[in-house]
Short mmCIF file of N, CA and C and ligand atoms in Angstrom, two decimals:
data_model
loop_
_atom_site.label_atom_id
_atom_site.label_comp_id
_atom_site.label_asym_id
_atom_site.label_seq_id
_atom_site.Cartn_x
_atom_site.Cartn_y
_atom_site.Cartn_z
N MET A 1 111.75 124.13 -87.71
CA MET A 1 111.95 125.18 -86.71
C MET A 1 113.40 125.38 -86.45
N ASN A 2 114.15 124.32 -86.42
CA ASN A 2 115.56 124.52 -86.10
C ASN A 2 116.40 123.41 -86.67
N VAL A 3 117.66 123.61 -86.50
CA VAL A 3 118.62 122.70 -87.16
C VAL A 3 118.57 121.30 -86.64
N TRP A 4 118.17 121.16 -85.36
CA TRP A 4 118.13 119.82 -84.79
C TRP A 4 117.14 118.95 -85.57
N LYS A 5 115.95 119.49 -85.72
CA LYS A 5 114.94 118.70 -86.40
C LYS A 5 115.40 118.27 -87.78
N MET A 6 116.05 119.19 -88.45
CA MET A 6 116.39 118.93 -89.85
C MET A 6 117.55 117.92 -89.98
N THR A 7 118.33 117.78 -88.95
CA THR A 7 119.49 116.93 -89.11
C THR A 7 119.29 115.53 -88.58
N MET A 8 118.18 115.27 -87.92
CA MET A 8 118.05 114.00 -87.24
C MET A 8 118.05 112.81 -88.19
N ALA A 9 117.55 112.99 -89.39
CA ALA A 9 117.47 111.87 -90.30
C ALA A 9 118.76 111.65 -91.10
N MET A 10 119.69 112.51 -90.88
CA MET A 10 120.91 112.49 -91.68
C MET A 10 122.00 111.63 -90.99
N PRO A 11 122.91 111.17 -91.76
CA PRO A 11 124.07 110.54 -91.15
C PRO A 11 124.79 111.45 -90.21
N ALA A 12 125.45 110.86 -89.24
CA ALA A 12 126.02 111.65 -88.19
C ALA A 12 127.02 112.68 -88.73
N LEU A 13 127.82 112.27 -89.67
CA LEU A 13 128.86 113.18 -90.18
C LEU A 13 128.21 114.40 -90.84
N LEU A 14 127.23 114.16 -91.66
CA LEU A 14 126.58 115.26 -92.33
C LEU A 14 125.89 116.15 -91.27
N ALA A 15 125.32 115.50 -90.29
CA ALA A 15 124.65 116.27 -89.24
C ALA A 15 125.63 117.20 -88.56
N MET A 16 126.83 116.69 -88.30
CA MET A 16 127.79 117.53 -87.62
C MET A 16 128.24 118.70 -88.54
N LEU A 17 128.36 118.42 -89.82
CA LEU A 17 128.71 119.48 -90.76
C LEU A 17 127.64 120.54 -90.75
N MET A 18 126.40 120.08 -90.73
CA MET A 18 125.28 121.04 -90.74
C MET A 18 125.31 121.89 -89.49
N LEU A 19 125.60 121.23 -88.38
CA LEU A 19 125.60 121.97 -87.13
C LEU A 19 126.69 123.03 -87.15
N ALA A 20 127.81 122.66 -87.81
CA ALA A 20 128.92 123.57 -87.83
C ALA A 20 128.67 124.74 -88.81
N GLY A 21 127.99 124.45 -89.88
CA GLY A 21 127.97 125.43 -90.95
C GLY A 21 126.64 126.05 -91.29
N CYS A 22 125.57 125.61 -90.66
CA CYS A 22 124.27 126.00 -91.15
C CYS A 22 123.51 126.74 -90.07
N GLY A 23 122.92 127.87 -90.40
CA GLY A 23 122.11 128.56 -89.44
C GLY A 23 120.69 128.03 -89.41
N GLN A 24 119.92 128.55 -88.49
CA GLN A 24 118.54 128.14 -88.38
C GLN A 24 117.81 128.45 -89.70
N GLY A 25 116.98 127.46 -90.09
CA GLY A 25 116.19 127.65 -91.27
C GLY A 25 116.98 127.46 -92.54
N GLY A 26 118.19 126.93 -92.41
CA GLY A 26 119.01 126.79 -93.59
C GLY A 26 118.52 125.62 -94.47
N ASP A 27 119.03 125.63 -95.65
CA ASP A 27 118.73 124.56 -96.58
C ASP A 27 119.43 123.28 -96.19
N THR A 28 118.67 122.18 -96.19
CA THR A 28 119.27 120.92 -95.81
C THR A 28 119.59 120.05 -96.96
N SER A 29 119.60 120.56 -98.15
CA SER A 29 119.71 119.75 -99.33
C SER A 29 121.14 119.34 -99.65
N GLY A 30 122.02 119.48 -98.70
CA GLY A 30 123.34 118.90 -98.93
C GLY A 30 124.49 119.83 -98.77
N GLN A 31 124.20 121.10 -98.63
CA GLN A 31 125.31 122.05 -98.42
C GLN A 31 125.73 122.01 -96.97
N GLY A 32 126.98 121.67 -96.71
CA GLY A 32 127.42 121.55 -95.37
C GLY A 32 128.11 122.81 -94.88
N GLU A 33 128.43 123.68 -95.77
CA GLU A 33 129.25 124.84 -95.36
C GLU A 33 128.66 126.12 -95.82
N THR A 34 127.37 126.22 -95.83
CA THR A 34 126.72 127.44 -96.27
C THR A 34 126.94 128.54 -95.20
N ALA A 35 126.83 129.75 -95.64
CA ALA A 35 126.98 130.85 -94.67
C ALA A 35 125.83 130.80 -93.69
N SER A 36 126.10 131.25 -92.49
CA SER A 36 125.04 131.25 -91.48
C SER A 36 123.88 132.15 -91.89
N GLY A 37 122.69 131.67 -91.62
CA GLY A 37 121.50 132.41 -92.00
C GLY A 37 121.15 133.44 -90.93
N ALA A 38 119.88 133.74 -90.82
CA ALA A 38 119.47 134.78 -89.89
C ALA A 38 119.34 134.25 -88.50
N GLY A 39 119.56 132.97 -88.30
CA GLY A 39 119.37 132.39 -86.97
C GLY A 39 120.50 132.74 -86.03
N ASN A 40 120.40 132.26 -84.83
CA ASN A 40 121.38 132.54 -83.84
C ASN A 40 122.32 131.37 -83.56
N THR A 41 122.31 130.39 -84.50
CA THR A 41 123.21 129.25 -84.33
C THR A 41 124.65 129.68 -84.57
N PRO A 42 125.48 129.52 -83.59
CA PRO A 42 126.89 129.98 -83.76
C PRO A 42 127.70 129.04 -84.60
N ALA A 43 128.82 129.49 -85.00
CA ALA A 43 129.73 128.66 -85.77
C ALA A 43 130.48 127.74 -84.82
N ALA A 44 129.79 126.74 -84.31
CA ALA A 44 130.36 125.84 -83.31
C ALA A 44 131.21 124.77 -83.98
N PRO A 45 132.15 124.20 -83.26
CA PRO A 45 132.86 123.07 -83.75
C PRO A 45 131.93 121.88 -83.89
N ALA A 46 132.32 120.94 -84.71
CA ALA A 46 131.50 119.75 -84.93
C ALA A 46 131.44 118.97 -83.59
N LEU A 47 130.25 118.75 -83.09
CA LEU A 47 130.10 118.06 -81.82
C LEU A 47 129.17 116.86 -81.99
N PRO A 48 129.39 115.82 -81.22
CA PRO A 48 128.55 114.65 -81.35
C PRO A 48 127.10 114.91 -81.00
N VAL A 49 126.21 114.31 -81.76
CA VAL A 49 124.76 114.43 -81.47
C VAL A 49 124.32 113.18 -80.74
N PRO A 50 123.70 113.35 -79.57
CA PRO A 50 123.31 112.17 -78.82
C PRO A 50 122.48 111.16 -79.61
N ALA A 51 122.70 109.88 -79.37
CA ALA A 51 122.08 108.83 -80.16
C ALA A 51 120.55 108.92 -80.16
N ALA A 52 119.97 109.27 -79.00
CA ALA A 52 118.53 109.36 -78.90
C ALA A 52 117.93 110.40 -79.83
N MET A 53 118.73 111.44 -80.11
CA MET A 53 118.27 112.48 -81.04
C MET A 53 118.40 112.00 -82.46
N GLN A 54 119.40 111.22 -82.76
CA GLN A 54 119.53 110.71 -84.10
C GLN A 54 118.46 109.64 -84.38
N ALA A 55 117.91 109.02 -83.31
CA ALA A 55 117.00 107.92 -83.49
C ALA A 55 115.55 108.36 -83.76
N PHE A 56 115.30 109.63 -83.70
CA PHE A 56 113.92 110.10 -83.85
C PHE A 56 113.39 109.78 -85.22
N GLN A 57 112.15 109.33 -85.30
CA GLN A 57 111.42 109.26 -86.54
C GLN A 57 109.91 109.42 -86.19
N ASP A 58 109.22 110.06 -87.08
CA ASP A 58 107.79 110.29 -86.81
C ASP A 58 107.03 109.03 -87.13
N ASP A 59 106.64 108.32 -86.07
CA ASP A 59 105.95 107.06 -86.18
C ASP A 59 104.44 107.20 -85.96
N GLY A 60 103.98 108.45 -85.87
CA GLY A 60 102.56 108.67 -85.68
C GLY A 60 102.13 108.64 -84.23
N ASN A 61 103.07 108.40 -83.31
CA ASN A 61 102.74 108.34 -81.89
C ASN A 61 103.72 109.24 -81.13
N VAL A 62 103.95 110.40 -81.63
CA VAL A 62 104.94 111.29 -81.06
C VAL A 62 104.34 112.01 -79.84
N ALA A 63 105.04 111.94 -78.73
CA ALA A 63 104.63 112.68 -77.52
C ALA A 63 105.03 114.13 -77.70
N GLU A 64 104.07 115.03 -77.60
CA GLU A 64 104.33 116.48 -77.77
C GLU A 64 104.41 117.10 -76.36
N LEU A 65 105.56 117.49 -76.04
CA LEU A 65 105.78 118.12 -74.70
C LEU A 65 106.12 119.58 -74.89
N VAL A 66 105.55 120.44 -74.04
CA VAL A 66 105.83 121.88 -74.10
C VAL A 66 106.19 122.34 -72.68
N ILE A 67 107.29 123.04 -72.57
CA ILE A 67 107.72 123.59 -71.30
C ILE A 67 108.12 125.04 -71.50
N GLU A 68 107.89 125.84 -70.50
CA GLU A 68 108.20 127.28 -70.57
C GLU A 68 109.30 127.63 -69.57
N GLY A 69 110.13 128.56 -69.96
CA GLY A 69 111.10 129.18 -69.05
C GLY A 69 110.85 130.68 -69.04
N ASP A 70 111.20 131.32 -67.92
CA ASP A 70 110.87 132.77 -67.84
C ASP A 70 112.07 133.58 -67.34
N ASP A 71 111.85 134.86 -67.14
CA ASP A 71 112.93 135.74 -66.71
C ASP A 71 113.24 135.58 -65.21
N ARG A 72 112.44 134.80 -64.53
CA ARG A 72 112.67 134.56 -63.07
C ARG A 72 113.44 133.26 -62.87
N MET A 73 113.97 132.76 -63.99
CA MET A 73 114.81 131.58 -63.91
C MET A 73 114.02 130.33 -63.43
N GLN A 74 112.81 130.20 -63.97
CA GLN A 74 111.97 129.08 -63.57
C GLN A 74 111.38 128.41 -64.81
N PHE A 75 111.24 127.09 -64.71
CA PHE A 75 110.43 126.33 -65.63
C PHE A 75 109.01 126.29 -65.06
N ASN A 76 108.01 126.14 -65.94
CA ASN A 76 106.62 126.04 -65.46
C ASN A 76 106.26 124.59 -65.13
N LEU A 77 107.16 123.63 -65.42
CA LEU A 77 106.91 122.26 -65.11
C LEU A 77 108.13 121.65 -64.43
N ASP A 78 107.88 120.75 -63.47
CA ASP A 78 109.01 119.99 -62.89
C ASP A 78 108.89 118.53 -63.20
N ARG A 79 107.90 118.16 -64.01
CA ARG A 79 107.73 116.74 -64.31
C ARG A 79 107.02 116.61 -65.66
N MET A 80 107.57 115.71 -66.47
CA MET A 80 106.93 115.39 -67.74
C MET A 80 107.01 113.85 -67.89
N THR A 81 106.08 113.28 -68.61
CA THR A 81 106.03 111.84 -68.67
C THR A 81 105.89 111.36 -70.11
N VAL A 82 106.66 110.35 -70.46
CA VAL A 82 106.57 109.73 -71.76
C VAL A 82 106.68 108.21 -71.55
N GLN A 83 106.37 107.46 -72.63
CA GLN A 83 106.46 106.02 -72.57
C GLN A 83 107.86 105.56 -73.00
N PRO A 84 108.27 104.39 -72.52
CA PRO A 84 109.58 103.86 -72.97
C PRO A 84 109.66 103.73 -74.47
N GLY A 85 110.69 104.22 -75.04
CA GLY A 85 110.91 104.11 -76.48
C GLY A 85 110.07 104.98 -77.33
N GLN A 86 109.25 105.79 -76.69
CA GLN A 86 108.32 106.66 -77.45
C GLN A 86 109.09 107.79 -78.14
N MET A 87 108.65 108.16 -79.33
CA MET A 87 109.19 109.33 -80.00
C MET A 87 108.66 110.60 -79.33
N VAL A 88 109.51 111.58 -79.15
CA VAL A 88 109.16 112.76 -78.36
C VAL A 88 109.56 114.01 -79.11
N ARG A 89 108.68 114.98 -79.11
CA ARG A 89 109.02 116.32 -79.59
C ARG A 89 108.85 117.29 -78.41
N LEU A 90 109.94 117.79 -77.90
CA LEU A 90 109.92 118.66 -76.74
C LEU A 90 110.18 120.09 -77.19
N THR A 91 109.22 120.93 -76.88
CA THR A 91 109.32 122.36 -77.27
C THR A 91 109.55 123.18 -76.01
N LEU A 92 110.54 124.06 -76.12
CA LEU A 92 110.83 125.03 -75.04
C LEU A 92 110.46 126.44 -75.52
N LYS A 93 109.67 127.10 -74.73
CA LYS A 93 109.29 128.49 -74.98
C LYS A 93 109.86 129.39 -73.89
N HIS A 94 110.60 130.34 -74.30
CA HIS A 94 111.14 131.35 -73.32
C HIS A 94 110.15 132.48 -73.34
N VAL A 95 109.36 132.58 -72.27
CA VAL A 95 108.25 133.57 -72.22
C VAL A 95 108.70 134.90 -71.62
N GLY A 96 109.97 135.01 -71.31
CA GLY A 96 110.50 136.27 -70.79
C GLY A 96 110.97 137.23 -71.88
N ASN A 97 111.72 138.21 -71.46
CA ASN A 97 112.21 139.23 -72.40
C ASN A 97 113.73 139.33 -72.46
N LEU A 98 114.40 138.78 -71.50
CA LEU A 98 115.84 138.96 -71.41
C LEU A 98 116.54 138.12 -72.47
N PRO A 99 117.69 138.60 -72.95
CA PRO A 99 118.39 137.88 -74.02
C PRO A 99 119.10 136.62 -73.51
N ALA A 100 119.48 135.77 -74.46
CA ALA A 100 120.13 134.52 -74.11
C ALA A 100 121.43 134.72 -73.38
N GLN A 101 122.11 135.84 -73.64
CA GLN A 101 123.40 136.06 -73.00
C GLN A 101 123.29 136.26 -71.50
N SER A 102 122.12 136.71 -71.04
CA SER A 102 121.98 136.95 -69.59
C SER A 102 120.95 136.02 -68.93
N MET A 103 119.97 135.53 -69.73
CA MET A 103 118.92 134.68 -69.15
C MET A 103 118.60 133.57 -70.11
N GLY A 104 119.66 132.90 -70.61
CA GLY A 104 119.49 131.83 -71.56
C GLY A 104 118.87 130.58 -70.89
N HIS A 105 118.03 129.93 -71.67
CA HIS A 105 117.43 128.68 -71.20
C HIS A 105 117.57 127.57 -72.26
N ASN A 106 117.81 126.37 -71.81
CA ASN A 106 117.66 125.21 -72.65
C ASN A 106 117.05 124.11 -71.80
N VAL A 107 116.83 123.00 -72.34
CA VAL A 107 116.42 121.79 -71.60
C VAL A 107 117.38 120.69 -71.95
N VAL A 108 118.03 120.18 -70.95
CA VAL A 108 119.00 119.08 -71.11
C VAL A 108 118.51 117.89 -70.31
N ILE A 109 118.30 116.78 -70.95
CA ILE A 109 117.83 115.58 -70.27
C ILE A 109 119.05 114.65 -70.10
N ILE A 110 119.28 114.24 -68.85
CA ILE A 110 120.45 113.41 -68.58
C ILE A 110 120.02 112.03 -68.01
N LYS A 111 120.94 111.22 -67.75
CA LYS A 111 120.65 109.82 -67.45
C LYS A 111 120.17 109.62 -66.00
N VAL A 112 119.44 108.54 -65.81
CA VAL A 112 119.01 108.20 -64.47
C VAL A 112 120.19 108.09 -63.54
N GLY A 113 120.09 108.75 -62.40
CA GLY A 113 121.17 108.69 -61.43
C GLY A 113 122.23 109.82 -61.56
N ASP A 114 122.27 110.46 -62.73
CA ASP A 114 123.14 111.61 -62.86
C ASP A 114 122.52 112.77 -62.11
N ASP A 115 123.35 113.74 -61.78
CA ASP A 115 122.90 114.82 -60.90
C ASP A 115 122.92 116.15 -61.65
N PRO A 116 121.79 116.84 -61.68
CA PRO A 116 121.71 118.10 -62.44
C PRO A 116 122.77 119.16 -61.97
N PHE A 117 123.05 119.18 -60.70
CA PHE A 117 123.97 120.19 -60.21
C PHE A 117 125.40 119.87 -60.55
N GLU A 118 125.72 118.57 -60.44
CA GLU A 118 127.05 118.14 -60.85
C GLU A 118 127.23 118.34 -62.33
N PHE A 119 126.18 118.02 -63.06
CA PHE A 119 126.25 118.18 -64.52
C PHE A 119 126.53 119.64 -64.88
N SER A 120 125.78 120.54 -64.22
CA SER A 120 125.94 121.97 -64.49
C SER A 120 127.34 122.46 -64.13
N THR A 121 127.83 121.98 -63.05
CA THR A 121 129.22 122.32 -62.64
C THR A 121 130.23 121.84 -63.71
N ASP A 122 129.99 120.60 -64.19
CA ASP A 122 130.89 120.03 -65.18
C ASP A 122 130.82 120.79 -66.50
N VAL A 123 129.60 121.25 -66.85
CA VAL A 123 129.47 122.09 -68.02
C VAL A 123 130.35 123.32 -67.93
N ASN A 124 130.28 123.94 -66.78
CA ASN A 124 131.06 125.19 -66.60
C ASN A 124 132.55 124.96 -66.57
N GLU A 125 132.95 123.78 -66.13
CA GLU A 125 134.35 123.47 -65.99
C GLU A 125 134.94 122.79 -67.23
N SER A 126 134.11 122.52 -68.25
CA SER A 126 134.61 121.85 -69.42
C SER A 126 134.27 122.59 -70.71
N GLY A 127 134.15 123.93 -70.57
CA GLY A 127 134.07 124.74 -71.79
C GLY A 127 132.63 125.06 -72.24
N GLY A 128 131.68 125.00 -71.36
CA GLY A 128 130.33 125.36 -71.73
C GLY A 128 130.22 126.80 -72.19
N SER A 129 129.52 127.02 -73.28
CA SER A 129 129.36 128.40 -73.81
C SER A 129 128.13 128.42 -74.71
N LEU A 130 127.75 129.64 -75.11
CA LEU A 130 126.69 129.75 -76.11
C LEU A 130 127.03 129.01 -77.38
N ASP A 131 128.31 129.00 -77.70
CA ASP A 131 128.72 128.36 -78.96
C ASP A 131 128.38 126.87 -78.97
N ASN A 132 128.33 126.23 -77.81
CA ASN A 132 128.00 124.79 -77.80
C ASN A 132 126.70 124.56 -77.03
N GLU A 133 125.90 125.59 -76.92
CA GLU A 133 124.56 125.50 -76.25
C GLU A 133 124.70 125.08 -74.81
N TYR A 134 125.84 125.41 -74.20
CA TYR A 134 126.14 124.97 -72.84
C TYR A 134 126.00 123.44 -72.64
N VAL A 135 126.35 122.72 -73.72
CA VAL A 135 126.50 121.28 -73.67
C VAL A 135 127.82 120.95 -74.40
N PRO A 136 128.93 121.24 -73.78
CA PRO A 136 130.23 121.04 -74.42
C PRO A 136 130.55 119.56 -74.63
N GLU A 137 131.48 119.30 -75.50
CA GLU A 137 131.78 117.94 -75.90
C GLU A 137 132.00 116.99 -74.69
N PRO A 138 132.74 117.38 -73.69
CA PRO A 138 133.04 116.43 -72.62
C PRO A 138 131.83 115.87 -71.90
N VAL A 139 130.67 116.58 -71.93
CA VAL A 139 129.53 116.06 -71.21
C VAL A 139 128.46 115.44 -72.17
N ARG A 140 128.74 115.43 -73.43
CA ARG A 140 127.66 115.01 -74.36
C ARG A 140 127.29 113.53 -74.22
N ASP A 141 128.22 112.74 -73.78
CA ASP A 141 127.84 111.29 -73.62
C ASP A 141 126.99 111.06 -72.38
N ARG A 142 126.76 112.12 -71.61
CA ARG A 142 125.86 112.00 -70.46
C ARG A 142 124.44 112.48 -70.77
N VAL A 143 124.22 112.85 -72.04
CA VAL A 143 122.97 113.51 -72.41
C VAL A 143 122.09 112.58 -73.23
N ILE A 144 120.80 112.57 -72.87
CA ILE A 144 119.83 111.90 -73.70
C ILE A 144 119.45 112.77 -74.88
N ALA A 145 119.09 114.05 -74.54
CA ALA A 145 118.70 115.00 -75.57
C ALA A 145 118.77 116.39 -75.00
N PHE A 146 118.91 117.38 -75.85
CA PHE A 146 118.95 118.77 -75.35
C PHE A 146 118.51 119.72 -76.46
N THR A 147 117.96 120.82 -76.04
CA THR A 147 117.61 121.90 -76.98
C THR A 147 118.73 122.91 -77.02
N PRO A 148 118.74 123.74 -78.05
CA PRO A 148 119.64 124.90 -78.02
C PRO A 148 119.24 125.85 -76.93
N ILE A 149 120.13 126.77 -76.63
CA ILE A 149 119.87 127.87 -75.72
C ILE A 149 119.07 128.95 -76.45
N ILE A 150 118.06 129.45 -75.79
CA ILE A 150 117.28 130.55 -76.38
C ILE A 150 117.11 131.67 -75.40
N GLY A 151 116.71 132.85 -75.91
CA GLY A 151 116.42 134.00 -75.07
C GLY A 151 114.96 134.34 -75.12
N GLY A 152 114.61 135.45 -74.44
CA GLY A 152 113.23 135.85 -74.31
C GLY A 152 112.49 135.98 -75.65
N GLY A 153 111.30 135.45 -75.70
CA GLY A 153 110.49 135.54 -76.90
C GLY A 153 110.77 134.48 -77.94
N GLU A 154 111.76 133.64 -77.66
CA GLU A 154 112.11 132.63 -78.64
C GLU A 154 111.54 131.27 -78.24
N GLU A 155 111.55 130.38 -79.21
CA GLU A 155 111.03 129.06 -78.99
C GLU A 155 111.91 128.07 -79.78
N THR A 156 112.10 126.91 -79.25
CA THR A 156 112.89 125.89 -79.96
C THR A 156 112.37 124.51 -79.61
N SER A 157 112.80 123.55 -80.32
CA SER A 157 112.34 122.19 -79.97
C SER A 157 113.44 121.20 -80.32
N VAL A 158 113.30 120.03 -79.69
CA VAL A 158 114.22 118.91 -79.99
C VAL A 158 113.36 117.67 -80.12
N GLU A 159 113.75 116.81 -81.04
CA GLU A 159 113.09 115.52 -81.23
C GLU A 159 114.05 114.40 -80.87
N PHE A 160 113.52 113.41 -80.18
CA PHE A 160 114.38 112.30 -79.76
C PHE A 160 113.49 111.09 -79.44
N GLN A 161 114.14 109.97 -79.29
CA GLN A 161 113.44 108.76 -78.83
C GLN A 161 113.70 108.60 -77.34
N ALA A 162 112.64 108.44 -76.59
CA ALA A 162 112.75 108.22 -75.14
C ALA A 162 113.51 106.89 -74.91
N PRO A 163 114.24 106.83 -73.83
CA PRO A 163 114.93 105.55 -73.48
C PRO A 163 113.94 104.40 -73.37
N GLN A 164 114.44 103.20 -73.69
CA GLN A 164 113.59 102.01 -73.52
C GLN A 164 113.49 101.65 -72.03
N GLU A 165 114.41 102.08 -71.27
CA GLU A 165 114.44 101.72 -69.83
C GLU A 165 113.69 102.75 -69.04
N ALA A 166 112.63 102.28 -68.32
CA ALA A 166 111.83 103.15 -67.51
C ALA A 166 112.67 103.73 -66.37
N GLY A 167 112.28 104.92 -65.93
CA GLY A 167 112.99 105.55 -64.84
C GLY A 167 112.79 107.04 -64.81
N ASP A 168 113.38 107.67 -63.83
CA ASP A 168 113.31 109.14 -63.69
C ASP A 168 114.58 109.76 -64.24
N TYR A 169 114.43 110.39 -65.37
CA TYR A 169 115.55 111.03 -66.07
C TYR A 169 115.55 112.52 -65.73
N PRO A 170 116.56 113.02 -65.03
CA PRO A 170 116.57 114.43 -64.64
C PRO A 170 116.72 115.31 -65.88
N PHE A 171 116.08 116.49 -65.84
CA PHE A 171 116.35 117.51 -66.86
C PHE A 171 116.70 118.80 -66.12
N LEU A 172 117.38 119.67 -66.86
CA LEU A 172 117.85 120.93 -66.28
C LEU A 172 118.06 121.95 -67.35
N CYS A 173 118.20 123.19 -66.93
CA CYS A 173 118.76 124.23 -67.80
C CYS A 173 120.26 124.30 -67.44
N SER A 174 121.10 124.17 -68.48
CA SER A 174 122.53 124.13 -68.20
C SER A 174 123.23 125.49 -68.35
N PHE A 175 122.44 126.56 -68.50
CA PHE A 175 123.01 127.91 -68.45
C PHE A 175 123.61 128.10 -67.05
N PRO A 176 124.77 128.78 -66.97
CA PRO A 176 125.48 128.86 -65.66
C PRO A 176 124.55 129.38 -64.56
N GLY A 177 124.50 128.67 -63.50
CA GLY A 177 123.76 129.10 -62.31
C GLY A 177 122.28 128.78 -62.31
N HIS A 178 121.78 128.14 -63.38
CA HIS A 178 120.35 127.93 -63.49
C HIS A 178 119.86 126.59 -63.01
N ALA A 179 120.72 125.62 -62.88
CA ALA A 179 120.28 124.25 -62.59
C ALA A 179 119.60 124.15 -61.22
N GLY A 180 120.02 124.99 -60.28
CA GLY A 180 119.41 124.92 -58.97
C GLY A 180 117.95 125.27 -58.96
N MET A 181 117.57 126.23 -59.83
CA MET A 181 116.18 126.63 -59.91
C MET A 181 115.46 125.88 -61.01
N MET A 182 116.19 125.57 -62.05
CA MET A 182 115.55 125.05 -63.26
C MET A 182 115.93 123.58 -63.44
N ASN A 183 115.14 122.69 -62.82
CA ASN A 183 115.35 121.25 -63.02
C ASN A 183 114.08 120.53 -62.79
N GLY A 184 114.06 119.28 -63.18
CA GLY A 184 112.88 118.46 -63.04
C GLY A 184 113.14 117.03 -63.43
N ILE A 185 112.05 116.29 -63.67
CA ILE A 185 112.16 114.90 -64.02
C ILE A 185 111.37 114.60 -65.29
N LEU A 186 112.03 113.94 -66.21
CA LEU A 186 111.32 113.28 -67.30
C LEU A 186 111.09 111.85 -66.90
N ALA A 187 109.85 111.55 -66.58
CA ALA A 187 109.49 110.20 -66.14
C ALA A 187 109.23 109.33 -67.38
N VAL A 188 109.99 108.27 -67.51
CA VAL A 188 109.79 107.31 -68.60
C VAL A 188 109.09 106.11 -67.94
N GLN A 189 107.85 105.90 -68.27
CA GLN A 189 107.05 104.86 -67.62
C GLN A 189 106.03 104.29 -68.55
N PRO A 190 105.79 102.99 -68.49
CA PRO A 190 104.82 102.34 -69.38
C PRO A 190 103.38 102.87 -69.17
CO1 LIG B 1 118.11 128.92 -67.90
#
């Protein structure tokens, strides 16, 4: 479905090259600098991929989570639950019509105790943009996992391994101004 899924099994360096040079649906057979395809993945600088996203592997016990965002700046869920260490496939569906430039949505899962509103502020103050999915480099070490930004009618997903440590992990949409309305908890519990 998207570049995240395809890069998870690759070494980090190759993954970053792919992120920089490959559009959605691109060939993963080793070309790191192919021209962008029909997707909306921008020519972003190479950015670190959170460890939990690199750790994903299909072990036959993958938690399938689906969340929707709409044109009213709302998620349809404020709580999702997975088991510690479980492999997770989180799908975001934008069920509205507005484009990503004006009503972009993503899902960003951050660490226990971090604050969605502070995180969003820091995104805006450290270079957040569509080019980096509103997860700029300075905040990436605070992220468990995140999806790309999408607009109305689009769908995306991210695969990652849930933390081993149980707890309430906040999630948010990091598009400017959305965290106040669009946030919730990923509960990691046995
Ligand atoms: Co949003």
